[in-house]
Coordinates of C-alpha atoms in Angstrom, one line a residue:
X21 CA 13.6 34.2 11.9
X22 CA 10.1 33.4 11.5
X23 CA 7.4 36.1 10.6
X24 CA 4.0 36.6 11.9
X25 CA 0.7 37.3 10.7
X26 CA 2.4 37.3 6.7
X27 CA -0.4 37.1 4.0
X28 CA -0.3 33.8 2.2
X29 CA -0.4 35.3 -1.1
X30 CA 2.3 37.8 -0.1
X31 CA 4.8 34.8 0.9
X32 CA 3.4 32.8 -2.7
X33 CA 4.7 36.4 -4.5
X34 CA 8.4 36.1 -3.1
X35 CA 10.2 33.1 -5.4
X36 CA 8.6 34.9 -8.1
X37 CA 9.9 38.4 -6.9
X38 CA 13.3 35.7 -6.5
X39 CA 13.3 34.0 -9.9
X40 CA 12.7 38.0 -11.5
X41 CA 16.4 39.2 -9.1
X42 CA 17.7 36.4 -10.6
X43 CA 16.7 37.0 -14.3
X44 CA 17.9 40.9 -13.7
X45 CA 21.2 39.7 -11.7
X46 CA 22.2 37.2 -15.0
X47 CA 21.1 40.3 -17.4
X48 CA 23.8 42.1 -15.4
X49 CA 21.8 44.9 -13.7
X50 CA 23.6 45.5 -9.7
X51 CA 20.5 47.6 -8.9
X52 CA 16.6 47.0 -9.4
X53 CA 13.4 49.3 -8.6
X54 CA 10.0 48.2 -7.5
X55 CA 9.0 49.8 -10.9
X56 CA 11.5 47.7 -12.9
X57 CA 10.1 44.7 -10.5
X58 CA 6.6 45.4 -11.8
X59 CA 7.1 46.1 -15.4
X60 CA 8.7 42.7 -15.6
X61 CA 5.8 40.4 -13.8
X62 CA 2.9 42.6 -14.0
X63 CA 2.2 43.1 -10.4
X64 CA 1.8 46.6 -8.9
X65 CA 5.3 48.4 -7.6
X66 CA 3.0 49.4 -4.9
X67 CA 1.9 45.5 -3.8
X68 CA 5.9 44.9 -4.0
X69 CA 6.9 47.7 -1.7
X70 CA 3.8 46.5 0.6
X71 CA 5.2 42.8 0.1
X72 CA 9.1 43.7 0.7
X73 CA 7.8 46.0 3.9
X74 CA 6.4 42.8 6.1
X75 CA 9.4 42.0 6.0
X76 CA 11.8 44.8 7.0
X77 CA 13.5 47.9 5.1
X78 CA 15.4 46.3 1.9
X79 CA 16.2 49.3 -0.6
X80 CA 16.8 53.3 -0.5
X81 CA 14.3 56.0 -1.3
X82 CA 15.0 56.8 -5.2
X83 CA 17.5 54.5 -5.6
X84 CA 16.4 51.0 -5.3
X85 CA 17.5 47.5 -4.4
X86 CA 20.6 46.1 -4.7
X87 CA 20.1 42.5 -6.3
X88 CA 22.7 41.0 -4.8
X89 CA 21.4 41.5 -1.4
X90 CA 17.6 41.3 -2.3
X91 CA 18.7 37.8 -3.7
X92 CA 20.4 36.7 -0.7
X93 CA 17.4 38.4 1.7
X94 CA 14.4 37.0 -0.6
X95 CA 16.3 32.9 0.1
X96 CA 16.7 33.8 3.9
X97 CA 13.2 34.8 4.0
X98 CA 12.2 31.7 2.4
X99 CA 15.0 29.5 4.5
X100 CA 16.3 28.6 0.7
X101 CA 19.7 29.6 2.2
X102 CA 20.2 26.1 2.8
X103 CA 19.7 22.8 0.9
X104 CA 16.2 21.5 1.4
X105 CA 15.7 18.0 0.1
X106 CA 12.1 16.4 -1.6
X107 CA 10.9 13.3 -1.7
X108 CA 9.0 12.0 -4.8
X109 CA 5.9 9.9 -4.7
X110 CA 4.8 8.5 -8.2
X111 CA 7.2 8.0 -11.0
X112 CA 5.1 7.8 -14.1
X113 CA 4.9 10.5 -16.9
X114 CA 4.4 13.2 -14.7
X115 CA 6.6 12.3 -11.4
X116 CA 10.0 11.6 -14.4
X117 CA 9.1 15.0 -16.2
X118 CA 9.7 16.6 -12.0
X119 CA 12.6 14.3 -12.1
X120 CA 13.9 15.6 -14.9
X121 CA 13.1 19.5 -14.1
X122 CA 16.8 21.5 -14.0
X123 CA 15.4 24.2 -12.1
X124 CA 15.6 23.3 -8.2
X125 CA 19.3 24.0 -7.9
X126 CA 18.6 27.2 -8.4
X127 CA 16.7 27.9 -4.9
X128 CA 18.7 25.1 -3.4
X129 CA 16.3 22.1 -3.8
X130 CA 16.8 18.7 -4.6
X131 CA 15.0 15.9 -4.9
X132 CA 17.0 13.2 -3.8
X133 CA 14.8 10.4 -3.4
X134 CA 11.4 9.0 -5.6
X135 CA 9.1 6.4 -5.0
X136 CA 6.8 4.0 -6.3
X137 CA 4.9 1.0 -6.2
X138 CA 5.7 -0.4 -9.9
X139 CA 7.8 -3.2 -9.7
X140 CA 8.8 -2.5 -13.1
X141 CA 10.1 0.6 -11.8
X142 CA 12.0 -0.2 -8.4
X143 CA 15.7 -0.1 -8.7
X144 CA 15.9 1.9 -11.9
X145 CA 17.8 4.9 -12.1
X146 CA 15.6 8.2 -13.3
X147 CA 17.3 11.3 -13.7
X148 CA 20.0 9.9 -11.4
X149 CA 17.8 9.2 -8.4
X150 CA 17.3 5.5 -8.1
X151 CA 13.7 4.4 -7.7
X152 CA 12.9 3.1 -4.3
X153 CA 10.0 1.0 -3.2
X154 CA 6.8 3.0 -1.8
X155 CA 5.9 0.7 0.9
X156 CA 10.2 1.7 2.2
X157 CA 9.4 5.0 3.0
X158 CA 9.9 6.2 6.6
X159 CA 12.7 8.1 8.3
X160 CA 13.0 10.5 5.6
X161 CA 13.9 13.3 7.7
X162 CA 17.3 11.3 9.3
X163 CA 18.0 11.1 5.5
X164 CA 17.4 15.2 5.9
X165 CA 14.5 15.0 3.1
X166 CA 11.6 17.6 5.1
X167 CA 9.8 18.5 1.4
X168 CA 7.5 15.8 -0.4
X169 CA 5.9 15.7 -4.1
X170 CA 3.2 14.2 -4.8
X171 CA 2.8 12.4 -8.2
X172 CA 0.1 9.7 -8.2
X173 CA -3.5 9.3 -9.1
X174 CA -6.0 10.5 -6.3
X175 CA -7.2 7.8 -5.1
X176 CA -3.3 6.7 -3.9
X177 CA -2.4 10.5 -3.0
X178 CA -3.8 10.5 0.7
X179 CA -2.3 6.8 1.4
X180 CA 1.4 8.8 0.0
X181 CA 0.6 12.1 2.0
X182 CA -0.1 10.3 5.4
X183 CA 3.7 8.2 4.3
X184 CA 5.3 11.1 3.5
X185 CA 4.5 13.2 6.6
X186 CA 5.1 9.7 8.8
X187 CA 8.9 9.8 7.1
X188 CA 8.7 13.6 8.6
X189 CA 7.9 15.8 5.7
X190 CA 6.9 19.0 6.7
X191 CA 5.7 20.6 3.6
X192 CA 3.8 18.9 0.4
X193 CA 3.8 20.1 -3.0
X194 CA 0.3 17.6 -4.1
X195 CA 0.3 17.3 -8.0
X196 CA -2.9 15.0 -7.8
X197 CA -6.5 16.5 -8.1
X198 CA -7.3 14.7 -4.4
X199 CA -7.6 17.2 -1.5
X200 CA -4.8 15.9 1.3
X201 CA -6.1 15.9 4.1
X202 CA -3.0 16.5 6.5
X203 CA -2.1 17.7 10.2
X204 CA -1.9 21.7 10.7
X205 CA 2.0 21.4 11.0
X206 CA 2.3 20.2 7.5
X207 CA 2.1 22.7 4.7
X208 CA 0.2 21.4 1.3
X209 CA 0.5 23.0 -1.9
X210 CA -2.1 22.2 -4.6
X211 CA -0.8 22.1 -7.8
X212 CA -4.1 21.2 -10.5
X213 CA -3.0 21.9 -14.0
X214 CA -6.8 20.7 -15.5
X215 CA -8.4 23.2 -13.1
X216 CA -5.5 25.9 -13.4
X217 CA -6.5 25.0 -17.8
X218 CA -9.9 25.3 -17.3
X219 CA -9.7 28.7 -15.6
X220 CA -8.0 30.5 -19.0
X221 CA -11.2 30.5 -21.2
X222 CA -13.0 32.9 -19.4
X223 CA -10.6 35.4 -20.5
X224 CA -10.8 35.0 -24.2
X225 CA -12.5 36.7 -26.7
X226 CA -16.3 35.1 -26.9

């Protein structure tokens, strides 16, 4: 089912709503509140009920939300009821730390295939995923790969962008400090960890 007229940041709150049920679920509780939601992550119970309510009635009045089925509604919301697979561009530092990341399996992601243009590189295994040649990609989707990650220095992240979306990647998680410029059906995700750095001083002491 797809939703209409969703707030951006209200579908960027879900995993983390997701990743919280999960938390609770291992910690053993069967039921969570909006209150217990918001003690946990710091958001208003009153911005998760709002959040939850685009999206149809999930809990009972008093009572709750049964994690079990909050998990399993929070992944079909998100279409993580299925496998999706992710392509890597860029296989230095950064793209083998992604490599190595344990945490996709979780919400049923997998990278499970990485590029790159070092020759040095090509043909070696990294966390199990054998390096492929950049100038291979196309066809990614009949390989069912629709996500993409981005890994390279800007001035080669619009060249991997335009390759990735030509393979049919739909959606772009862009680890580079380049703005990707990309057709409307393709979702990108800017990920700057300098800028996201340089925001945290402001709220220090002076």
């Amino acid at each position: 089912m797809r939703y209409h007229k969703i707030p951006d940041e209200a579908i960027r709150r879900l995993p983390v709503y997701l990743r919280c049920v999960f938390l609770l679920s291992g910690k053993g509780h069967q039921e969570v509140s909006s209150d217990t939601l918001s003690e946990f992550l710091g958001i208003k119970s009153w911005q998760i009920r709002k959040d939850f309510s685009y999206f149809g009635d999930f809990g009972r009045p008093g009572v709750g939300y049964d994690t079990a089925k909050l998990q399993k509604q929070l992944s079909r919301i998100l279409r993580l009821d299925r496998v999706h697979k992710a392509a890597l561009v860029g296989v230095g530092n950064l793209g083998s730390a992604i490599l190595a990341f344990r945490g996709f399996s979780r919400y049923n992601l997998k990278i499970d295939a990485a590029f790159d243009s070092d020759p040095h590189k090509i043909g070696k295994k990294r966390s199990g995923v054998i390096v492929e040649n950049v100038s291979t990609i196309d066809s990614l989707n009949k390989r069912g790969i629709d996500l993409g990650i981005i890994a390279v220095p800007e001035e080669a992240a619009q060249k991997a962008a335009e390759d990735l979306i030509k393979g049919g990647v739909r959606g772009i998680l862009n680890f580079s400090s380049q703005h990707i410029v990309a057709p409307k059906k393709v979702k990108i995700r800017n990920i700057d960890i300098a800028m996201d750095l340089a925001s945290l001083p402001y709220y220090m002491p002076a």
